[in-house]
Every structure is written in C-alpha cells, then in structure tokens.
Short mmCIF file of N, CA and C in Angstrom, two decimals:
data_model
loop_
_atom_site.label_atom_id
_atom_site.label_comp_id
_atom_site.label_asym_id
_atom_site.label_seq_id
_atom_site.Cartn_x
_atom_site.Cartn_y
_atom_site.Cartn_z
N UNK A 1 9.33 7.33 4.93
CA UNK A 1 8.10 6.58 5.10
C UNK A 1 7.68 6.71 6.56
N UNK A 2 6.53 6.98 6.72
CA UNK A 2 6.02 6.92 8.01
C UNK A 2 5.41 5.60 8.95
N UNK A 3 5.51 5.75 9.95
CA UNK A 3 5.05 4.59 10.99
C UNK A 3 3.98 3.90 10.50
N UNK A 4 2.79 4.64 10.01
CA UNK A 4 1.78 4.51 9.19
C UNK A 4 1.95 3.52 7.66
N UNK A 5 3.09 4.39 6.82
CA UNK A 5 2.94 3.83 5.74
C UNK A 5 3.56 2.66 5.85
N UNK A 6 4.60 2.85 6.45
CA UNK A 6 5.30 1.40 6.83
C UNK A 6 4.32 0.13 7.33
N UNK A 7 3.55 0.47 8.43
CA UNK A 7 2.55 -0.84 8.58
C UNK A 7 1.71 -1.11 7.80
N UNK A 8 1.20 -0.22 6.63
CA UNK A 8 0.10 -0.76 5.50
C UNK A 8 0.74 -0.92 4.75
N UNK A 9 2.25 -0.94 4.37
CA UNK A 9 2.98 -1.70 3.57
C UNK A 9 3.32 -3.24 3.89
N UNK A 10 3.58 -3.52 5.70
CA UNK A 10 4.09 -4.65 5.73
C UNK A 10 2.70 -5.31 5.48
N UNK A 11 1.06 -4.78 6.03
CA UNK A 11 0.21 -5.30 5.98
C UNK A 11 0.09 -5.88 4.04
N UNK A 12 -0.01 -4.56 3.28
CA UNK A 12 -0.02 -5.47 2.44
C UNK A 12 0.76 -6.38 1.56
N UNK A 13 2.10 -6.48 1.96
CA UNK A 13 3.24 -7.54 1.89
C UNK A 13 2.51 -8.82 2.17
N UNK A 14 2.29 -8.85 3.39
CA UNK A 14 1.45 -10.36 4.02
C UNK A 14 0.55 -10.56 3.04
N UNK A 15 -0.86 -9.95 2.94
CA UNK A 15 -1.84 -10.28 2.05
C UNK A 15 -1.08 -10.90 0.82
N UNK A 16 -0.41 -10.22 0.25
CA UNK A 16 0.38 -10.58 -1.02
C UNK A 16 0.94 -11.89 -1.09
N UNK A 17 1.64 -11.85 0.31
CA UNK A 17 2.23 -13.26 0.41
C UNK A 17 1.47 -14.68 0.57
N UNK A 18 0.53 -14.46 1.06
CA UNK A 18 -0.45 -15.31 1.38
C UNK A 18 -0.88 -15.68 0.04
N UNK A 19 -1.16 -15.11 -1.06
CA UNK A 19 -1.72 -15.44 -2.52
C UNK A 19 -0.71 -15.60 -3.26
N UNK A 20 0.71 -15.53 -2.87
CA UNK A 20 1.81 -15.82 -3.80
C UNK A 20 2.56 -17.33 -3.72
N UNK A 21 3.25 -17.70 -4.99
CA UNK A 21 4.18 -18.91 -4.67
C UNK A 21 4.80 -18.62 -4.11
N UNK A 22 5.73 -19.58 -3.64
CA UNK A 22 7.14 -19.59 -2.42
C UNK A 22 8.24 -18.52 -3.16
N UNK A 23 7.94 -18.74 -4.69
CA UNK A 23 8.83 -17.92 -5.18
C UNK A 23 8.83 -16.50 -5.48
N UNK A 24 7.36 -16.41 -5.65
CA UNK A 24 7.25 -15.13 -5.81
C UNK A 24 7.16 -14.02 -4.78
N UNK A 25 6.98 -15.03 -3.39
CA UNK A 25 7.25 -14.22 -2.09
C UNK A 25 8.51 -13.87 -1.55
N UNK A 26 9.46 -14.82 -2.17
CA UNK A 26 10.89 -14.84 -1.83
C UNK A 26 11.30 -13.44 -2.35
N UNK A 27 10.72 -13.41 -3.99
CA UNK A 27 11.24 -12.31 -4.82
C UNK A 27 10.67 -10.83 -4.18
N UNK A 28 9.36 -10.98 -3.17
CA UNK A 28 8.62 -10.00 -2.91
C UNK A 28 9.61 -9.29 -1.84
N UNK A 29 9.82 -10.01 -1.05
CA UNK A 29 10.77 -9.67 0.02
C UNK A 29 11.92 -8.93 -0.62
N UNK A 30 12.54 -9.10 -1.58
CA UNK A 30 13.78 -8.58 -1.97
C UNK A 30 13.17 -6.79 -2.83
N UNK A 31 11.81 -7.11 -3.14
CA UNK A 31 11.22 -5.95 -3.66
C UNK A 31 10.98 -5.03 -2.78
N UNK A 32 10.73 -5.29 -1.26
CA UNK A 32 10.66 -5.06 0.00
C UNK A 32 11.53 -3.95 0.29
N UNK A 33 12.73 -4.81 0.55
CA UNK A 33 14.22 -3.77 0.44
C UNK A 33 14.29 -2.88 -0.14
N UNK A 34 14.30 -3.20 -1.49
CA UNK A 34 14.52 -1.86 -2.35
C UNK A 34 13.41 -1.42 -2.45
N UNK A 35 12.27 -1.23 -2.39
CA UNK A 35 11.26 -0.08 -2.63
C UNK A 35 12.06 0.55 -0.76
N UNK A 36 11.97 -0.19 0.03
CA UNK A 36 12.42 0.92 1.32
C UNK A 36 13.62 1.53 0.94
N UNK A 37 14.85 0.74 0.54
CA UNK A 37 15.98 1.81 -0.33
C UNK A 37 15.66 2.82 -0.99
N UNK A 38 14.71 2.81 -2.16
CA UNK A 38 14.27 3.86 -2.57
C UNK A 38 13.64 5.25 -2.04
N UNK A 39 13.04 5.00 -1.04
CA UNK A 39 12.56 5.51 -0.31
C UNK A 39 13.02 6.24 1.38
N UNK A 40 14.37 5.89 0.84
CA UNK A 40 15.62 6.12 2.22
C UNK A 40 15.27 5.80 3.17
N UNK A 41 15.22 5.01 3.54
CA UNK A 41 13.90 4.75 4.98
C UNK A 41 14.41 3.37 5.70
N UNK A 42 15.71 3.75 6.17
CA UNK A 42 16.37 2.48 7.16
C UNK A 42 15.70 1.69 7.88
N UNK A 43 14.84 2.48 8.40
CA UNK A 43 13.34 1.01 9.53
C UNK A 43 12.98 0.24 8.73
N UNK A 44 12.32 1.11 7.28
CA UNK A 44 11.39 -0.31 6.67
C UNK A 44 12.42 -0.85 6.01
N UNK A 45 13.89 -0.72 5.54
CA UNK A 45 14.53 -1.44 4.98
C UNK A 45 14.59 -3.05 5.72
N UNK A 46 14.91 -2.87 6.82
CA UNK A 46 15.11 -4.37 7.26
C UNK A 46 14.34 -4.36 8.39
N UNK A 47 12.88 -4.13 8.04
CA UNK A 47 11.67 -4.88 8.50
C UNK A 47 11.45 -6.21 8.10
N UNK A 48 12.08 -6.45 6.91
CA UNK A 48 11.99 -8.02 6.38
C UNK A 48 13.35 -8.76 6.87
N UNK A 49 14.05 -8.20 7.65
CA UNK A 49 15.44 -8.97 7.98
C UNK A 49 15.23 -9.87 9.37
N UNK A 50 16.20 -10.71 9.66
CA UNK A 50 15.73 -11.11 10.96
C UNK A 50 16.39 -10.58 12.14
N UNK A 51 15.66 -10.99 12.91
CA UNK A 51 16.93 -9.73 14.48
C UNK A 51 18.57 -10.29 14.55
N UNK A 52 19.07 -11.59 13.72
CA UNK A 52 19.73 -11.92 13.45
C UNK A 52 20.76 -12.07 12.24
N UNK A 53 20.17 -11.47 11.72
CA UNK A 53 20.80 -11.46 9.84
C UNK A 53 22.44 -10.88 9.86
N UNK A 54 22.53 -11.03 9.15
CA UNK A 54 24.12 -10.40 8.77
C UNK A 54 24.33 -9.99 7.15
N UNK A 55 25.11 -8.91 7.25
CA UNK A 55 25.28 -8.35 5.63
C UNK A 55 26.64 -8.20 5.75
N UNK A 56 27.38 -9.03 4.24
CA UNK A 56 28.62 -8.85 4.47
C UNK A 56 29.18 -8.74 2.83
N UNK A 57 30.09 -7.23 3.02
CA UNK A 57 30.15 -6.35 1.53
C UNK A 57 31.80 -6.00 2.06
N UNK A 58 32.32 -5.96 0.59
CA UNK A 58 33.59 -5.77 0.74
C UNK A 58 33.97 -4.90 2.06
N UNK A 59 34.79 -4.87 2.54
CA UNK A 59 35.21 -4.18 3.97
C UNK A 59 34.11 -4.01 4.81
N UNK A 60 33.33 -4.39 5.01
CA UNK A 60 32.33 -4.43 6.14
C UNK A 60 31.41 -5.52 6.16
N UNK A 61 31.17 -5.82 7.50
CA UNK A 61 30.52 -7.14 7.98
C UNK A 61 29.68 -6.37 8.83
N UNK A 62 27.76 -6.42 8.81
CA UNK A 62 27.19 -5.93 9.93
C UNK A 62 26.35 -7.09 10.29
N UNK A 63 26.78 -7.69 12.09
CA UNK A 63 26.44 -8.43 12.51
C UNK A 63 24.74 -8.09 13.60
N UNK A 64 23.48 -8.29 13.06
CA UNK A 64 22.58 -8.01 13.01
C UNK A 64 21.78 -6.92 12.36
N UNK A 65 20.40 -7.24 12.73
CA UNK A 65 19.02 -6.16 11.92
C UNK A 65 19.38 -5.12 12.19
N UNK A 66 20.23 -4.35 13.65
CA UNK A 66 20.25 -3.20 14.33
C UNK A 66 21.70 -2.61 13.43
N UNK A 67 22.45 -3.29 13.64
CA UNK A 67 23.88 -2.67 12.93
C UNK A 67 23.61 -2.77 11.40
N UNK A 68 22.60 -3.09 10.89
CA UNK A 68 22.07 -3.37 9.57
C UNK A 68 21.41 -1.89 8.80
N UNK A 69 20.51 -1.96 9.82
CA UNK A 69 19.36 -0.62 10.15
C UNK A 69 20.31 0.77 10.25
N UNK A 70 21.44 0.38 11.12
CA UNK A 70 22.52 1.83 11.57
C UNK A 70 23.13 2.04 9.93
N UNK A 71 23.79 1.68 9.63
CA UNK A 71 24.59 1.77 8.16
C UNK A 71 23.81 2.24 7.39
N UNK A 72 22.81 1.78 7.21
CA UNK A 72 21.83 2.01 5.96
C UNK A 72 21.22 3.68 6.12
N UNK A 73 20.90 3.65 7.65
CA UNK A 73 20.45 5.11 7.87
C UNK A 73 21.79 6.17 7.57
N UNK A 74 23.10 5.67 8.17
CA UNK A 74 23.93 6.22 7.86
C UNK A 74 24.09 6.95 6.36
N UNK A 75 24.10 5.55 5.38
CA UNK A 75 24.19 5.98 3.67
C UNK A 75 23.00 6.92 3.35
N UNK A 76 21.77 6.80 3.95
CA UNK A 76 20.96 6.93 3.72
C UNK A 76 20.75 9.09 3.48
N UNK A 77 21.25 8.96 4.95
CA UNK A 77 21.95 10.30 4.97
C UNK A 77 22.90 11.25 4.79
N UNK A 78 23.49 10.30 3.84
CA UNK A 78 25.13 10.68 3.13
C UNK A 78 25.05 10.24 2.03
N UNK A 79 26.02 9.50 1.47
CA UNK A 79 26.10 9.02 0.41
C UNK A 79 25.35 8.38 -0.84
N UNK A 80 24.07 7.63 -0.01
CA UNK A 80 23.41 6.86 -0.56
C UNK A 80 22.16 7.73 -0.44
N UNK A 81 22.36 8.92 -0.49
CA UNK A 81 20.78 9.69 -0.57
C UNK A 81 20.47 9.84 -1.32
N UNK A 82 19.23 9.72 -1.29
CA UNK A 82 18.34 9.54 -3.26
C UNK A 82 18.89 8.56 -3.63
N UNK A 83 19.64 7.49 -3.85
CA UNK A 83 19.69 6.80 -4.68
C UNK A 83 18.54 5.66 -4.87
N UNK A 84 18.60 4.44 -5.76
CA UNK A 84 18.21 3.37 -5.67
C UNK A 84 18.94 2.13 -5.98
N UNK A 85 18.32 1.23 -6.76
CA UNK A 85 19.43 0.08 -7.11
C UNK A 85 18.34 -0.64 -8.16
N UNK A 86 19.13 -0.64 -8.96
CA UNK A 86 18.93 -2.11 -9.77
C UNK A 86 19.22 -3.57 -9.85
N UNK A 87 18.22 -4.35 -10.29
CA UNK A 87 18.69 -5.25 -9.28
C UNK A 87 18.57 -6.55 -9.99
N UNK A 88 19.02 -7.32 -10.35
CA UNK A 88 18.45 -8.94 -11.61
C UNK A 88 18.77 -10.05 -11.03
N UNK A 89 17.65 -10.94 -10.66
CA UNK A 89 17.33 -11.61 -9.64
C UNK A 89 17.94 -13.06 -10.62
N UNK A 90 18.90 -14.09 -10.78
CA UNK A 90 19.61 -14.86 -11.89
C UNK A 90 18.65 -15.81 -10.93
N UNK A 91 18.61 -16.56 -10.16
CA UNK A 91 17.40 -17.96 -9.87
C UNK A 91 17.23 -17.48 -8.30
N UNK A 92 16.27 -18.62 -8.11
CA UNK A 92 16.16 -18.79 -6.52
C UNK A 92 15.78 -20.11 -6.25
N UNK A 93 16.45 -20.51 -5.16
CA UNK A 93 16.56 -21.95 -5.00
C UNK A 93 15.97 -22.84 -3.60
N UNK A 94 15.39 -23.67 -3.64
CA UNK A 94 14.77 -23.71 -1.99
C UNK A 94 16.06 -24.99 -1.82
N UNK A 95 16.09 -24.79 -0.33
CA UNK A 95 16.66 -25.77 0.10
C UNK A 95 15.99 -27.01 1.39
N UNK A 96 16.36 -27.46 1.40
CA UNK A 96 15.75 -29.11 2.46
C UNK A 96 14.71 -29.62 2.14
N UNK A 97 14.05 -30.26 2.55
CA UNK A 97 12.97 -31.11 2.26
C UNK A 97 11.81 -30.42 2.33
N UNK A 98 11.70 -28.97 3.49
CA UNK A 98 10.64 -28.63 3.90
C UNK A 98 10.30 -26.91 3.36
N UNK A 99 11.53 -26.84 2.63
CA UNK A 99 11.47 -25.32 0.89
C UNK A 99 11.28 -24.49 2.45
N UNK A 100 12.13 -24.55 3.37
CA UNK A 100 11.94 -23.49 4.65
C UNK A 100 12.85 -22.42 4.78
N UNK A 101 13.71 -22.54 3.62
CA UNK A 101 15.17 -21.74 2.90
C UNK A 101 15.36 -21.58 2.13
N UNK A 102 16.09 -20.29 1.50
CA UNK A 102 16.14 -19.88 0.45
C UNK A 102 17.26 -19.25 -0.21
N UNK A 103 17.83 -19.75 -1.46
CA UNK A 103 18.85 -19.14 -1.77
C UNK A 103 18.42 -17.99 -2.99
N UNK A 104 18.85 -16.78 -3.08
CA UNK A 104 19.09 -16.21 -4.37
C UNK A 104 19.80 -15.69 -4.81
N UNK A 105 20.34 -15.75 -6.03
CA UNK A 105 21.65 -15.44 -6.65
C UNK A 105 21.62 -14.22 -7.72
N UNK A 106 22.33 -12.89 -7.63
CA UNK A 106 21.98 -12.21 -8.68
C UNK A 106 22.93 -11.03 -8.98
N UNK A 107 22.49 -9.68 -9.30
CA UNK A 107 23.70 -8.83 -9.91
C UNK A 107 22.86 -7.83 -9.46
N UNK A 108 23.50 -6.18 -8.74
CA UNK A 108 23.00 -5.30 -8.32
C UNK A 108 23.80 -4.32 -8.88
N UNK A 109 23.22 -2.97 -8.44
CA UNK A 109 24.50 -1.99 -8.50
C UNK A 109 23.78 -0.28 -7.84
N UNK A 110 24.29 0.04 -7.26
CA UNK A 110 23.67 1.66 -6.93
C UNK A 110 23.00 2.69 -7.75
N UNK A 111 22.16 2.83 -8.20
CA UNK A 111 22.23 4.34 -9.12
C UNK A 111 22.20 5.53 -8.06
N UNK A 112 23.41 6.35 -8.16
CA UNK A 112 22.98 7.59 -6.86
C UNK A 112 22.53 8.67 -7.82
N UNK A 113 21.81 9.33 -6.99
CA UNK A 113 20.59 10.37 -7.73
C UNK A 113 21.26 11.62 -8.37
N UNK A 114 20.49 11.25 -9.31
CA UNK A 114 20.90 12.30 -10.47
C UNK A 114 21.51 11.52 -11.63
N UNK A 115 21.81 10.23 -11.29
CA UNK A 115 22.58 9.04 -12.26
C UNK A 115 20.65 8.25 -13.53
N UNK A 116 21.81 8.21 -14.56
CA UNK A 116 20.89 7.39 -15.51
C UNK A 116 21.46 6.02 -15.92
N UNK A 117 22.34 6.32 -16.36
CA UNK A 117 23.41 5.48 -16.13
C UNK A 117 24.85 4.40 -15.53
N UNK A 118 24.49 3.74 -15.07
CA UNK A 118 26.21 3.02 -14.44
C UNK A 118 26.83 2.39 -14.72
N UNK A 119 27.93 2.64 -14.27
CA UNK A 119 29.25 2.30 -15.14
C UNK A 119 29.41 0.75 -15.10
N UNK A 120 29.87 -0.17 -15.94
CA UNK A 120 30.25 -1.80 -15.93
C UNK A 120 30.39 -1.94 -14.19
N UNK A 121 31.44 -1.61 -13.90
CA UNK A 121 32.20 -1.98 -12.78
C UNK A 121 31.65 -1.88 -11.24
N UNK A 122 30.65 -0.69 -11.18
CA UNK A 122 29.86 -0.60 -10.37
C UNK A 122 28.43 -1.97 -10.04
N UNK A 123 28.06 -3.13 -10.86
CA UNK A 123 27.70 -3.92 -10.68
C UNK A 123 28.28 -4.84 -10.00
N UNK A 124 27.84 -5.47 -8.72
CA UNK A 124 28.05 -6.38 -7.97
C UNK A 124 27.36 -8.00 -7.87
N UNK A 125 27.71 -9.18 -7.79
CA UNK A 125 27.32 -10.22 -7.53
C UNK A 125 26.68 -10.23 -5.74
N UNK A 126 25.34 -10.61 -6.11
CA UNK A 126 24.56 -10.39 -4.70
C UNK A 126 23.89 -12.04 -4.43
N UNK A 127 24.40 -12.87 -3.23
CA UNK A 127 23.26 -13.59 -2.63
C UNK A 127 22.93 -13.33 -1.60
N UNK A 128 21.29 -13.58 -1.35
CA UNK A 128 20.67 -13.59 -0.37
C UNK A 128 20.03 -14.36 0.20
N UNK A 129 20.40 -15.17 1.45
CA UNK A 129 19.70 -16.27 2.50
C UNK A 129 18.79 -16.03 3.06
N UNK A 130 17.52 -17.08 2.41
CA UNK A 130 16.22 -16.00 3.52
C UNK A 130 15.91 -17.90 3.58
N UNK A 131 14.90 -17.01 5.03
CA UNK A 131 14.02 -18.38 6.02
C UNK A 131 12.67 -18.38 6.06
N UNK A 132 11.76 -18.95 6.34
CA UNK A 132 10.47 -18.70 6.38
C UNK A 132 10.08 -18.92 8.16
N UNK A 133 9.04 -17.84 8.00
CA UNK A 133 9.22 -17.68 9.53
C UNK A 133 8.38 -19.08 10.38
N UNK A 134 7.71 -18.59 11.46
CA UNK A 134 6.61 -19.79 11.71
C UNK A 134 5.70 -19.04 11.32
N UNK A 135 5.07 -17.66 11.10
CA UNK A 135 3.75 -17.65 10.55
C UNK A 135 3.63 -17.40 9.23
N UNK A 136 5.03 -18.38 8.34
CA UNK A 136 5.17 -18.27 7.14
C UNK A 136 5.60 -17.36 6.07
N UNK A 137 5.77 -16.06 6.84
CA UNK A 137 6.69 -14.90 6.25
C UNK A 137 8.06 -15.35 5.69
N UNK A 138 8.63 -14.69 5.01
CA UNK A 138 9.67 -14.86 4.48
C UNK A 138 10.73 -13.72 4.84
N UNK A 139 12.06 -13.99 5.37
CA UNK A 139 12.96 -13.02 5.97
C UNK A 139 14.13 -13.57 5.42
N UNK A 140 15.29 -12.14 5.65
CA UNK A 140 16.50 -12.32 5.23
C UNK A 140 17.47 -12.56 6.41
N UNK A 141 17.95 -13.61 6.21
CA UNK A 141 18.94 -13.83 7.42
C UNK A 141 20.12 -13.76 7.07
N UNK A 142 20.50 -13.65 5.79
CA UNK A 142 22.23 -13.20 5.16
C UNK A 142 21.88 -12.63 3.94
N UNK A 143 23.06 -11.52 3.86
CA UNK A 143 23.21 -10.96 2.86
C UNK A 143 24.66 -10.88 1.88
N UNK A 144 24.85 -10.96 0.98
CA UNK A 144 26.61 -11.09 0.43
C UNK A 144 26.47 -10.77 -0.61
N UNK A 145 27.78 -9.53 -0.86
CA UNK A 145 27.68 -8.87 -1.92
C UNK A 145 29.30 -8.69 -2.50
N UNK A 146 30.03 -8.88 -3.70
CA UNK A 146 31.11 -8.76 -4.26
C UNK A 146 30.99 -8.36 -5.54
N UNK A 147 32.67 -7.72 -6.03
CA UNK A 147 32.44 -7.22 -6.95
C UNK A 147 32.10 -8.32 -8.33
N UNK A 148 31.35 -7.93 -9.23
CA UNK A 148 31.33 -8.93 -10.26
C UNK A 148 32.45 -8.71 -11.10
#
C-alpha cells in the first residue's frame, strides 16, 4: 500500500467512523488490521495501534507500535507473505461509565497463501484492548493471542 493509499484509507476510516456506532467502529478498527494484513503492509497495519500498545502471542511479547510494526514487516516478508486471517469477532464490550474502552473477544487463525483451508489447531483465542482517542478515534492498545 502506498503513502497515498494508506491516507485515503485512514481518511476514509474516520468518515466511516463518524457515521458508525461505538460498536461498529470498534469492529472497523479490527477490519483495519486485517485488510492491512492482507495487504502485507506493516505501516498501515498499526496505524490504528497506539505508540504504546503491546501484542503478546505465545513466545513473544512486542512492547510498542514500533516493535509491533518491526515483526509484522518481518512476517510480512517471510513467513506470513501473502497470507491473511480469518477472524470471528464472539462480543465486544465497553467498559466505565464513559464506553472510552473496549474489550473484544474472539477466534483467529492464519491462512498462508496458497491455503483454502486450516487445520482445527491452527485457530487461536484473540482479545483486543482498544481506547478512544480525544478526537474520538478508536485504537488498539493491547493485543493477546493463545492457542484455543
């Protein structure tokens, strides 16, 4: 994805968000990710993350957006090339008084390219902690992933 497509994507993320419920922006954000997964494209992957986030998956813990961004480009260019993910979003939950947090709970798994199919075991249990910003965006500030 280019510098270009990337900003008329986040541009129209916002628009979107602006006409969406809390929930359906929460869910937008996570659509976010993976269309940039799909698209191998480590910058726009965690353009929606915060400069603070953390992702933490069996044997590895990456403590911020930057060590977030590094890995992903890493897979991106190895292992995880071409792939995508599937992804089933089980609820999402606001938390405090002021719905300024967000929990979601769900089940993922890799398809790497050339795959139609994946195997049981390759599905993982995924939550994701997101915040709302001050100009009301919605970001991921944790990520956690185990085997299901």
């Amino acid at each position: 994805m280019t510098a270009t497509q990337t900003a008329q994507t986040t541009e129209a993320a916002a628009t979107a968000t602006a006409q969406a419920t809390p929930e359906q922006q929460v869910r937008g954000v996570i659509d976010t990710v993976y269309a940039a997964w799909a698209a191998n494209d480590a910058d726009a992957f965690v353009t929606v993350y915060t400069p603070d986030a953390t992702a933490t998956l069996p044997g590895s813990f990456r403590n911020g957006r930057e060590q977030i961004r590094a890995a992903m480009a890493a897979g991106f260019a190895g292992p995880l090339k071409g792939s995508t993910v599937r992804d089933e979003i089980g609820g999402v939950r606001f938390l405090g008084g002021r719905g300024d947090a967000a929990v979601v709970v769900g089940r993922s798994c890799v398809v790497f390219a050339g795959e139609t199919d994946v195997p049981d075991d390759r599905w993982v249990l995924v939550t994701w902690a997101l915040e709302r910003a001050d100009d009301g965006t919605w970001l991921v500030a944790a990520y956690h992933n185990c085997a299901a």
